[in-house]
């Protein structure tokens, strides 16, 4: 890979020389590539659809191929064939056991817990990125779309984590391919409107994708542990491994995420991403506030908290998840009333969870019950998510 000098580096993403000093020249070169690269396969599909997907056959090929596979297509559009070929190129770490059972640790806690860790944990940290908030602002759905993004992201996450859902044609596989195409469509749209690539690099670039992957793994699972829903070393290793595959399906370069099997390893890479993220902005503050006000009911369900705590409980958790320095920058108030109640609820959760682990049969039954509950919640979604409109397949999936 050719080294990139500081004058070729996006201006709002730090300096190559600083990254080289901190992390080494090889890492700096990788980031230089990642900051200026989107997703060539997905971008080519979106370009083909924009040129007239119905006329050139790209849309029909895509819709059928996502559900039934590349082999089901006769003489497919070249861009669609390349995209499907990349999706179906199964990495060597993926096997039947991983696809069928790898996500079970995720379901060792009720679905409501994941909504809290997703929103108060993962999404708030995603929104700390100036490049991501710049993209959202360009779409015109910065604040008014916050609640909808939580629902739609929760739908995608739940679909992905159902057992077997990541097999080719499965519901999670199709949904993840659609999210990948949504990223490409957003990239295509904001570039046409003059997105500031000199400052931020390519919109929704590989660094942005890799950092977001960290927020759905490291940030979310750390948040769940902070609520009392901790995972064992073995459970985390399994979840990270299945998320390598999710990352592959999302078009994230393997060099950025594969090999991570615990939080310590993840933090080292996340530090690299964070070094080129930049300070949060006023849009980050507004998004954090909108996010917290959207999920009060889910928090009460997750920790059995009194309704009277309201938003104060979320302020308390946000500070636990992100630390006081970031919380202060996000203008999240302190909550001395909620803090001791949250601490007490967490200790109860932690104690009950430790006790439940002692009975393996009941533990597995609890996991099955949470999977059933999540399946019911997903079935109750009446409206399509935005990502489902990018490539509206013949049916949701084969499974």
CSV table of C-alpha atoms in Angstrom, one decimal:
chain,number,residue,atom,x,y,z
A,1,UNK,CA,0.0,0.0,0.0
A,2,UNK,CA,1.4,3.4,-0.9
A,3,UNK,CA,2.0,5.7,2.0
A,4,UNK,CA,-0.1,8.8,2.1
A,5,UNK,CA,1.4,12.1,3.2
A,6,UNK,CA,-0.3,14.5,5.6
A,7,UNK,CA,-1.4,16.7,2.8
A,8,UNK,CA,-3.5,13.9,1.4
A,9,UNK,CA,-5.2,13.1,4.7
A,10,UNK,CA,-8.7,14.3,5.5
A,11,UNK,CA,-8.3,17.5,7.4
A,12,UNK,CA,-10.8,16.8,10.2
A,13,UNK,CA,-9.4,13.3,10.9
A,14,UNK,CA,-6.1,14.1,12.6
A,15,UNK,CA,-2.7,13.8,10.9
A,16,UNK,CA,-1.0,10.8,9.4
A,17,UNK,CA,2.3,11.6,11.0
A,18,UNK,CA,0.6,11.6,14.5
A,19,UNK,CA,-1.0,8.2,13.7
A,20,UNK,CA,2.3,6.8,12.5
A,21,UNK,CA,4.0,8.0,15.7
A,22,UNK,CA,1.3,6.4,18.0
A,23,UNK,CA,0.4,3.3,16.1
A,24,UNK,CA,3.1,2.7,13.4
A,25,UNK,CA,3.4,3.5,9.7
A,26,UNK,CA,1.6,0.3,8.6
A,27,UNK,CA,-1.5,1.3,10.7
A,28,UNK,CA,-1.3,4.8,9.4
A,29,UNK,CA,-1.2,3.6,5.8
A,30,UNK,CA,-4.2,1.3,6.5
A,31,UNK,CA,-6.2,4.2,7.9
A,32,UNK,CA,-5.3,6.4,5.0
A,33,UNK,CA,-6.8,3.8,2.7
A,34,UNK,CA,-9.8,3.3,5.0
A,35,UNK,CA,-10.7,7.0,5.3
A,36,UNK,CA,-10.8,7.4,1.5
A,37,UNK,CA,-12.6,4.1,0.7
A,38,UNK,CA,-16.3,3.3,0.9
A,39,UNK,CA,-17.6,0.0,-0.3
A,40,UNK,CA,-16.8,-0.6,-4.0
A,41,UNK,CA,-19.1,-3.5,-4.5
A,42,UNK,CA,-22.2,-1.9,-2.9
A,43,UNK,CA,-21.4,1.5,-4.5
A,44,UNK,CA,-21.3,-0.1,-7.9
A,45,UNK,CA,-24.8,-1.7,-7.3
A,46,UNK,CA,-26.3,1.6,-6.2
A,47,UNK,CA,-24.8,3.3,-9.3
A,48,UNK,CA,-26.4,0.6,-11.5
A,49,UNK,CA,-29.7,1.1,-9.8
A,50,UNK,CA,-29.5,4.8,-10.2
A,51,UNK,CA,-28.8,4.5,-13.9
A,52,UNK,CA,-32.1,2.6,-14.4
A,53,UNK,CA,-32.1,-0.6,-12.4
A,54,UNK,CA,-35.4,-1.8,-13.9
A,55,UNK,CA,-34.2,-1.3,-17.5
A,56,UNK,CA,-30.8,-2.9,-17.1
A,57,UNK,CA,-32.0,-5.8,-15.0
A,58,UNK,CA,-30.0,-4.9,-11.9
A,59,UNK,CA,-32.9,-4.5,-9.6
A,60,UNK,CA,-34.5,-7.8,-10.4
A,61,UNK,CA,-31.2,-9.6,-10.2
A,62,UNK,CA,-30.5,-8.0,-6.9
A,63,UNK,CA,-33.9,-8.8,-5.4
A,64,UNK,CA,-33.9,-12.4,-6.4
A,65,UNK,CA,-30.2,-13.0,-5.8
A,66,UNK,CA,-30.3,-11.8,-2.2
A,67,UNK,CA,-32.9,-14.4,-1.3
A,68,UNK,CA,-32.1,-17.3,-3.6
A,69,UNK,CA,-28.4,-16.7,-4.2
A,70,UNK,CA,-26.1,-15.8,-7.1
A,71,UNK,CA,-26.4,-19.3,-8.6
A,72,UNK,CA,-30.2,-18.7,-9.2
A,73,UNK,CA,-29.5,-15.9,-11.7
A,74,UNK,CA,-28.9,-16.3,-15.4
A,75,UNK,CA,-26.4,-13.8,-16.8
A,76,UNK,CA,-26.8,-11.3,-13.9
A,77,UNK,CA,-25.8,-7.7,-14.1
A,78,UNK,CA,-22.0,-7.5,-13.5
A,79,UNK,CA,-22.3,-5.2,-10.4
A,80,UNK,CA,-24.9,-7.4,-8.8
A,81,UNK,CA,-22.9,-10.5,-9.5
A,82,UNK,CA,-19.8,-9.0,-7.8
A,83,UNK,CA,-21.8,-7.8,-4.8
A,84,UNK,CA,-23.5,-11.2,-4.3
A,85,UNK,CA,-20.2,-13.0,-4.9
A,86,UNK,CA,-18.6,-11.0,-2.1
A,87,UNK,CA,-21.6,-11.6,0.3
A,88,UNK,CA,-21.6,-15.4,-0.4
A,89,UNK,CA,-17.8,-15.8,-0.1
A,90,UNK,CA,-18.0,-17.4,3.3
A,91,UNK,CA,-14.9,-16.8,5.5
A,92,UNK,CA,-13.2,-19.9,6.8
A,93,UNK,CA,-14.1,-19.2,10.4
A,94,UNK,CA,-17.8,-19.6,9.6
A,95,UNK,CA,-19.4,-23.0,10.2
A,96,UNK,CA,-22.8,-24.5,10.9
A,97,UNK,CA,-22.3,-24.3,14.7
A,98,UNK,CA,-21.4,-20.6,14.6
A,99,UNK,CA,-24.4,-19.8,12.4
A,100,UNK,CA,-26.9,-21.9,14.4
A,101,UNK,CA,-25.6,-21.4,18.0
A,102,UNK,CA,-23.1,-18.6,17.9
A,103,UNK,CA,-25.6,-15.9,18.9
A,104,UNK,CA,-27.0,-17.7,21.9
A,105,UNK,CA,-25.1,-15.7,24.5
A,106,UNK,CA,-26.7,-12.6,23.1
A,107,UNK,CA,-30.1,-14.0,24.1
A,108,UNK,CA,-29.1,-14.7,27.7
A,109,UNK,CA,-30.8,-11.4,28.6
A,110,UNK,CA,-34.2,-10.1,27.6
A,111,UNK,CA,-34.6,-8.1,24.4
A,112,UNK,CA,-35.3,-4.9,26.2
A,113,UNK,CA,-31.7,-4.9,27.6
A,114,UNK,CA,-30.4,-4.8,24.0
A,115,UNK,CA,-32.6,-1.8,23.2
A,116,UNK,CA,-31.0,0.1,26.1
A,117,UNK,CA,-27.4,-0.9,25.3
A,118,UNK,CA,-28.1,-0.1,21.6
A,119,UNK,CA,-29.4,3.3,22.2
A,120,UNK,CA,-27.8,4.7,25.4
A,121,UNK,CA,-24.6,2.8,24.6
A,122,UNK,CA,-23.9,2.1,21.0
A,123,UNK,CA,-25.9,4.8,19.1
A,124,UNK,CA,-24.9,7.7,21.4
A,125,UNK,CA,-21.3,6.8,20.8
A,126,UNK,CA,-21.9,6.5,17.1
A,127,UNK,CA,-23.3,10.0,17.2
A,128,UNK,CA,-20.1,11.3,18.8
A,129,UNK,CA,-18.5,11.0,15.4
A,130,UNK,CA,-18.5,14.4,13.5
A,131,UNK,CA,-18.3,12.6,10.1
A,132,UNK,CA,-21.4,10.5,10.9
A,133,UNK,CA,-23.4,13.5,12.2
A,134,UNK,CA,-22.4,15.4,9.1
A,135,UNK,CA,-23.8,12.6,6.9
A,136,UNK,CA,-27.0,12.5,9.0
A,137,UNK,CA,-27.4,16.3,8.8
A,138,UNK,CA,-27.0,16.2,5.1
A,139,UNK,CA,-29.9,13.7,4.8
A,140,UNK,CA,-32.1,16.1,6.6
A,141,UNK,CA,-33.1,13.6,9.3
A,142,UNK,CA,-30.7,14.5,12.0
A,143,UNK,CA,-33.0,14.9,15.0
A,144,UNK,CA,-36.5,14.0,13.8
A,145,UNK,CA,-35.2,10.7,12.6
A,146,UNK,CA,-33.6,9.7,15.9
A,147,UNK,CA,-36.4,7.7,17.3
A,148,UNK,CA,-37.0,5.9,14.0
A,149,UNK,CA,-33.4,5.0,13.7
A,150,UNK,CA,-33.5,3.3,17.1
A,151,UNK,CA,-36.5,1.2,16.1
A,152,UNK,CA,-35.1,0.3,12.7
A,153,UNK,CA,-31.6,-0.5,14.0
A,154,UNK,CA,-33.2,-2.6,16.8
A,155,UNK,CA,-35.2,-4.5,14.1
A,156,UNK,CA,-32.0,-5.1,12.1
A,157,UNK,CA,-30.0,-6.2,15.1
A,158,UNK,CA,-32.6,-8.5,16.4
A,159,UNK,CA,-33.1,-10.1,12.9
A,160,UNK,CA,-29.3,-10.6,12.6
A,161,UNK,CA,-29.0,-12.3,15.9
A,162,UNK,CA,-31.7,-14.9,15.5
A,163,UNK,CA,-30.2,-18.4,15.2
A,164,UNK,CA,-29.4,-19.3,11.6
A,165,UNK,CA,-30.4,-15.9,10.3
A,166,UNK,CA,-27.1,-15.2,8.6
A,167,UNK,CA,-27.2,-18.1,6.2
A,168,UNK,CA,-27.4,-17.1,2.6
A,169,UNK,CA,-31.0,-16.1,2.0
A,170,UNK,CA,-31.8,-15.9,5.7
A,171,UNK,CA,-33.6,-13.0,7.2
A,172,UNK,CA,-30.4,-11.6,8.9
A,173,UNK,CA,-28.3,-12.1,5.8
A,174,UNK,CA,-30.8,-10.2,3.6
A,175,UNK,CA,-31.3,-7.4,6.2
A,176,UNK,CA,-27.6,-6.9,6.5
A,177,UNK,CA,-27.1,-6.8,2.8
A,178,UNK,CA,-29.9,-4.2,2.6
A,179,UNK,CA,-28.2,-2.1,5.4
A,180,UNK,CA,-25.0,-2.3,3.4
A,181,UNK,CA,-26.8,-1.0,0.3
A,182,UNK,CA,-28.5,1.8,2.3
A,183,UNK,CA,-25.0,2.9,3.4
A,184,UNK,CA,-24.0,3.0,-0.3
A,185,UNK,CA,-27.2,4.9,-1.3
A,186,UNK,CA,-26.5,7.5,1.4
A,187,UNK,CA,-22.9,7.7,0.3
A,188,UNK,CA,-24.0,8.2,-3.3
A,189,UNK,CA,-26.6,10.9,-2.3
A,190,UNK,CA,-24.4,13.0,0.0
A,191,UNK,CA,-21.5,13.0,-2.4
A,192,UNK,CA,-23.7,14.4,-5.1
A,193,UNK,CA,-24.7,17.2,-2.8
A,194,UNK,CA,-21.0,18.1,-2.1
A,195,UNK,CA,-20.1,16.3,1.1
A,196,UNK,CA,-16.9,17.7,2.5
A,197,UNK,CA,-14.5,14.9,1.7
A,198,UNK,CA,-11.5,17.1,2.2
A,199,UNK,CA,-12.4,17.3,5.8
A,200,UNK,CA,-14.0,13.9,6.6
A,201,UNK,CA,-12.9,11.6,3.9
A,202,UNK,CA,-15.4,9.5,1.9
A,203,UNK,CA,-18.8,9.5,3.5
A,204,UNK,CA,-19.5,6.4,5.5
A,205,UNK,CA,-16.0,5.2,4.9
A,206,UNK,CA,-14.3,2.1,6.2
A,207,UNK,CA,-13.1,3.8,9.4
A,208,UNK,CA,-16.7,5.0,10.1
A,209,UNK,CA,-18.0,1.5,9.5
A,210,UNK,CA,-15.3,-0.1,11.6
A,211,UNK,CA,-15.9,2.3,14.5
A,212,UNK,CA,-19.6,1.6,14.3
A,213,UNK,CA,-18.9,-2.1,14.4
A,214,UNK,CA,-17.0,-1.5,17.6
A,215,UNK,CA,-20.0,0.3,19.0
A,216,UNK,CA,-22.3,-2.6,18.3
A,217,UNK,CA,-19.9,-5.0,19.9
A,218,UNK,CA,-17.5,-3.5,22.5
A,219,UNK,CA,-19.6,-0.5,23.5
A,220,UNK,CA,-23.0,-2.4,23.6
A,221,UNK,CA,-21.7,-5.5,25.4
A,222,UNK,CA,-19.7,-3.3,27.9
A,223,UNK,CA,-22.9,-1.4,28.5
A,224,UNK,CA,-24.8,-4.6,29.1
A,225,UNK,CA,-22.2,-5.8,31.6
A,226,UNK,CA,-22.5,-2.4,33.4
A,227,UNK,CA,-26.2,-3.1,33.8
A,228,UNK,CA,-25.4,-6.5,35.4
A,229,UNK,CA,-25.8,-8.6,32.3
A,230,UNK,CA,-22.2,-9.7,32.0
A,231,UNK,CA,-20.9,-12.4,29.6
A,232,UNK,CA,-18.1,-15.0,30.1
A,233,UNK,CA,-14.8,-15.0,28.2
A,234,UNK,CA,-16.0,-17.9,26.1
A,235,UNK,CA,-19.4,-16.2,25.4
A,236,UNK,CA,-17.7,-13.0,24.3
A,237,UNK,CA,-15.4,-14.9,22.0
A,238,UNK,CA,-18.3,-16.5,20.3
A,239,UNK,CA,-20.1,-13.3,19.8
A,240,UNK,CA,-17.1,-11.5,18.5
A,241,UNK,CA,-16.6,-14.3,16.0
A,242,UNK,CA,-20.1,-14.1,14.6
A,243,UNK,CA,-19.7,-10.4,14.4
A,244,UNK,CA,-16.6,-10.8,12.2
A,245,UNK,CA,-19.1,-12.4,9.8
A,246,UNK,CA,-21.6,-9.6,10.3
A,247,UNK,CA,-18.8,-7.2,9.5
A,248,UNK,CA,-18.0,-9.1,6.3
A,249,UNK,CA,-21.6,-8.9,5.2
A,250,UNK,CA,-21.6,-5.2,5.9
A,251,UNK,CA,-18.6,-4.7,3.6
A,252,UNK,CA,-16.0,-3.9,6.4
A,253,UNK,CA,-12.5,-4.8,5.4
A,254,UNK,CA,-11.3,-7.8,7.5
A,255,UNK,CA,-8.1,-6.1,8.4
A,256,UNK,CA,-10.0,-3.6,10.5
A,257,UNK,CA,-12.0,-6.1,12.7
A,258,UNK,CA,-11.1,-9.8,12.3
A,259,UNK,CA,-9.1,-11.5,15.0
A,260,UNK,CA,-10.8,-9.5,17.8
A,261,UNK,CA,-12.0,-12.0,20.5
A,262,UNK,CA,-12.2,-9.9,23.7
A,263,UNK,CA,-12.7,-6.4,24.9
A,264,UNK,CA,-9.0,-5.7,25.4
A,265,UNK,CA,-8.2,-6.5,21.8
A,266,UNK,CA,-11.2,-4.5,20.7
A,267,UNK,CA,-10.2,-1.4,22.7
A,268,UNK,CA,-6.7,-1.4,21.0
A,269,UNK,CA,-8.3,-1.1,17.6
A,270,UNK,CA,-11.0,1.2,18.8
A,271,UNK,CA,-8.3,3.5,20.0
A,272,UNK,CA,-7.0,3.6,16.5
A,273,UNK,CA,-10.4,4.5,15.1
A,274,UNK,CA,-11.0,7.1,17.8
A,275,UNK,CA,-7.6,8.8,17.0
A,276,UNK,CA,-9.1,9.8,13.6
A,277,UNK,CA,-12.7,10.5,14.7
A,278,UNK,CA,-12.4,14.0,16.0
A,279,UNK,CA,-14.2,15.9,18.8
A,280,UNK,CA,-18.0,15.7,19.1
A,281,UNK,CA,-20.1,18.5,17.9
A,282,UNK,CA,-23.4,20.3,18.9
A,283,UNK,CA,-25.2,17.8,16.7
A,284,UNK,CA,-23.8,15.0,18.9
A,285,UNK,CA,-25.4,16.8,21.9
A,286,UNK,CA,-28.8,17.1,20.2
A,287,UNK,CA,-28.8,13.5,19.1
A,288,UNK,CA,-27.8,12.2,22.5
A,289,UNK,CA,-30.8,14.1,24.0
A,290,UNK,CA,-33.2,12.8,21.4
A,291,UNK,CA,-32.0,9.3,21.9
A,292,UNK,CA,-32.4,9.3,25.6
A,293,UNK,CA,-35.9,10.6,25.4
A,294,UNK,CA,-37.0,7.9,23.0
A,295,UNK,CA,-36.4,4.8,25.2
A,296,UNK,CA,-37.6,5.3,28.7
A,297,UNK,CA,-40.1,2.4,28.6
A,298,UNK,CA,-37.4,0.0,27.5
A,299,UNK,CA,-35.2,0.9,30.5
A,300,UNK,CA,-38.0,0.3,33.0
A,301,UNK,CA,-38.5,-3.1,31.4
A,302,UNK,CA,-34.8,-4.0,31.5
A,303,UNK,CA,-34.1,-3.1,35.1
A,304,UNK,CA,-37.6,-3.2,36.7
A,305,UNK,CA,-37.3,0.5,37.7
A,306,UNK,CA,-40.1,2.7,38.9
A,307,UNK,CA,-41.7,4.8,36.3
A,308,UNK,CA,-41.2,8.0,38.4
A,309,UNK,CA,-37.5,7.9,37.7
A,310,UNK,CA,-38.1,8.7,34.0
A,311,UNK,CA,-35.3,10.3,32.1
A,312,UNK,CA,-33.1,10.6,35.2
A,313,UNK,CA,-32.5,6.9,35.1
A,314,UNK,CA,-31.2,7.2,31.5
A,315,UNK,CA,-28.9,10.0,32.5
A,316,UNK,CA,-27.4,7.9,35.2
A,317,UNK,CA,-26.9,4.9,32.9
A,318,UNK,CA,-25.4,7.1,30.1
A,319,UNK,CA,-22.8,8.3,32.6
A,320,UNK,CA,-22.0,4.8,33.6
A,321,UNK,CA,-21.6,3.7,30.0
A,322,UNK,CA,-19.6,6.7,28.7
A,323,UNK,CA,-17.9,8.3,31.7
A,324,UNK,CA,-18.4,11.7,33.2
A,325,UNK,CA,-16.1,13.5,30.7
A,326,UNK,CA,-18.0,12.5,27.6
A,327,UNK,CA,-21.3,12.8,29.4
A,328,UNK,CA,-20.4,16.4,30.4
A,329,UNK,CA,-19.5,17.2,26.8
A,330,UNK,CA,-22.8,15.7,25.7
A,331,UNK,CA,-24.6,17.9,28.3
A,332,UNK,CA,-26.2,14.9,30.0
A,333,UNK,CA,-27.2,16.0,33.5
A,334,UNK,CA,-26.1,14.3,36.6
A,335,UNK,CA,-28.8,12.4,38.5
A,336,UNK,CA,-28.0,12.0,42.3
A,337,UNK,CA,-31.6,10.7,42.9
A,338,UNK,CA,-31.4,8.0,40.3
A,339,UNK,CA,-27.8,6.9,40.8
A,340,UNK,CA,-28.3,4.8,44.0
A,341,UNK,CA,-31.5,3.2,42.7
A,342,UNK,CA,-29.7,2.3,39.4
A,343,UNK,CA,-26.8,0.8,41.4
A,344,UNK,CA,-29.2,-1.2,43.5
A,345,UNK,CA,-31.1,-2.5,40.5
A,346,UNK,CA,-27.9,-3.5,38.8
A,347,UNK,CA,-26.7,-5.5,41.9
A,348,UNK,CA,-30.0,-7.4,41.9
A,349,UNK,CA,-29.7,-8.2,38.2
A,350,UNK,CA,-26.1,-9.3,38.7
A,351,UNK,CA,-27.0,-11.6,41.6
A,352,UNK,CA,-30.0,-13.2,39.9
A,353,UNK,CA,-27.9,-13.8,36.8
A,354,UNK,CA,-25.1,-15.5,38.7
A,355,UNK,CA,-27.7,-17.7,40.4
A,356,UNK,CA,-29.4,-18.5,37.1
A,357,UNK,CA,-26.1,-19.7,35.6
A,358,UNK,CA,-25.9,-22.5,38.2
A,359,UNK,CA,-28.7,-24.4,36.6
A,360,UNK,CA,-27.6,-25.1,33.0
A,361,UNK,CA,-31.0,-26.5,31.9
A,362,UNK,CA,-32.9,-23.5,33.2
A,363,UNK,CA,-30.2,-21.2,31.7
A,364,UNK,CA,-30.7,-22.6,28.3
A,365,UNK,CA,-34.5,-22.5,28.7
A,366,UNK,CA,-34.2,-18.8,29.5
A,367,UNK,CA,-32.2,-18.3,26.3
A,368,UNK,CA,-34.9,-20.1,24.3
A,369,UNK,CA,-37.6,-18.0,25.9
A,370,UNK,CA,-35.8,-14.7,25.0
A,371,UNK,CA,-35.4,-15.9,21.4
A,372,UNK,CA,-39.1,-16.6,21.3
A,373,UNK,CA,-39.9,-13.2,22.7
A,374,UNK,CA,-37.6,-11.4,20.2
A,375,UNK,CA,-39.2,-13.4,17.4
A,376,UNK,CA,-42.6,-12.2,18.5
A,377,UNK,CA,-41.4,-8.6,18.7
A,378,UNK,CA,-39.9,-8.7,15.2
A,379,UNK,CA,-43.1,-10.2,13.8
A,380,UNK,CA,-45.1,-7.3,15.3
A,381,UNK,CA,-43.2,-4.7,13.3
A,382,UNK,CA,-45.8,-3.4,10.9
A,383,UNK,CA,-43.8,-0.8,9.0
A,384,UNK,CA,-40.8,-1.4,6.8
A,385,UNK,CA,-37.5,-0.1,7.9
A,386,UNK,CA,-35.7,2.3,5.6
A,387,UNK,CA,-33.1,-0.3,4.7
A,388,UNK,CA,-35.8,-2.6,3.4
A,389,UNK,CA,-36.8,-0.2,0.7
A,390,UNK,CA,-33.3,-0.2,-0.8
A,391,UNK,CA,-33.7,-3.7,-2.2
A,392,UNK,CA,-37.3,-4.8,-1.6
A,393,UNK,CA,-36.9,-8.5,-2.1
A,394,UNK,CA,-39.6,-10.9,-3.4
A,395,UNK,CA,-40.0,-12.1,0.2
A,396,UNK,CA,-38.3,-11.2,3.4
A,397,UNK,CA,-36.1,-14.3,3.2
A,398,UNK,CA,-36.2,-18.0,2.8
A,399,UNK,CA,-36.3,-18.5,6.5
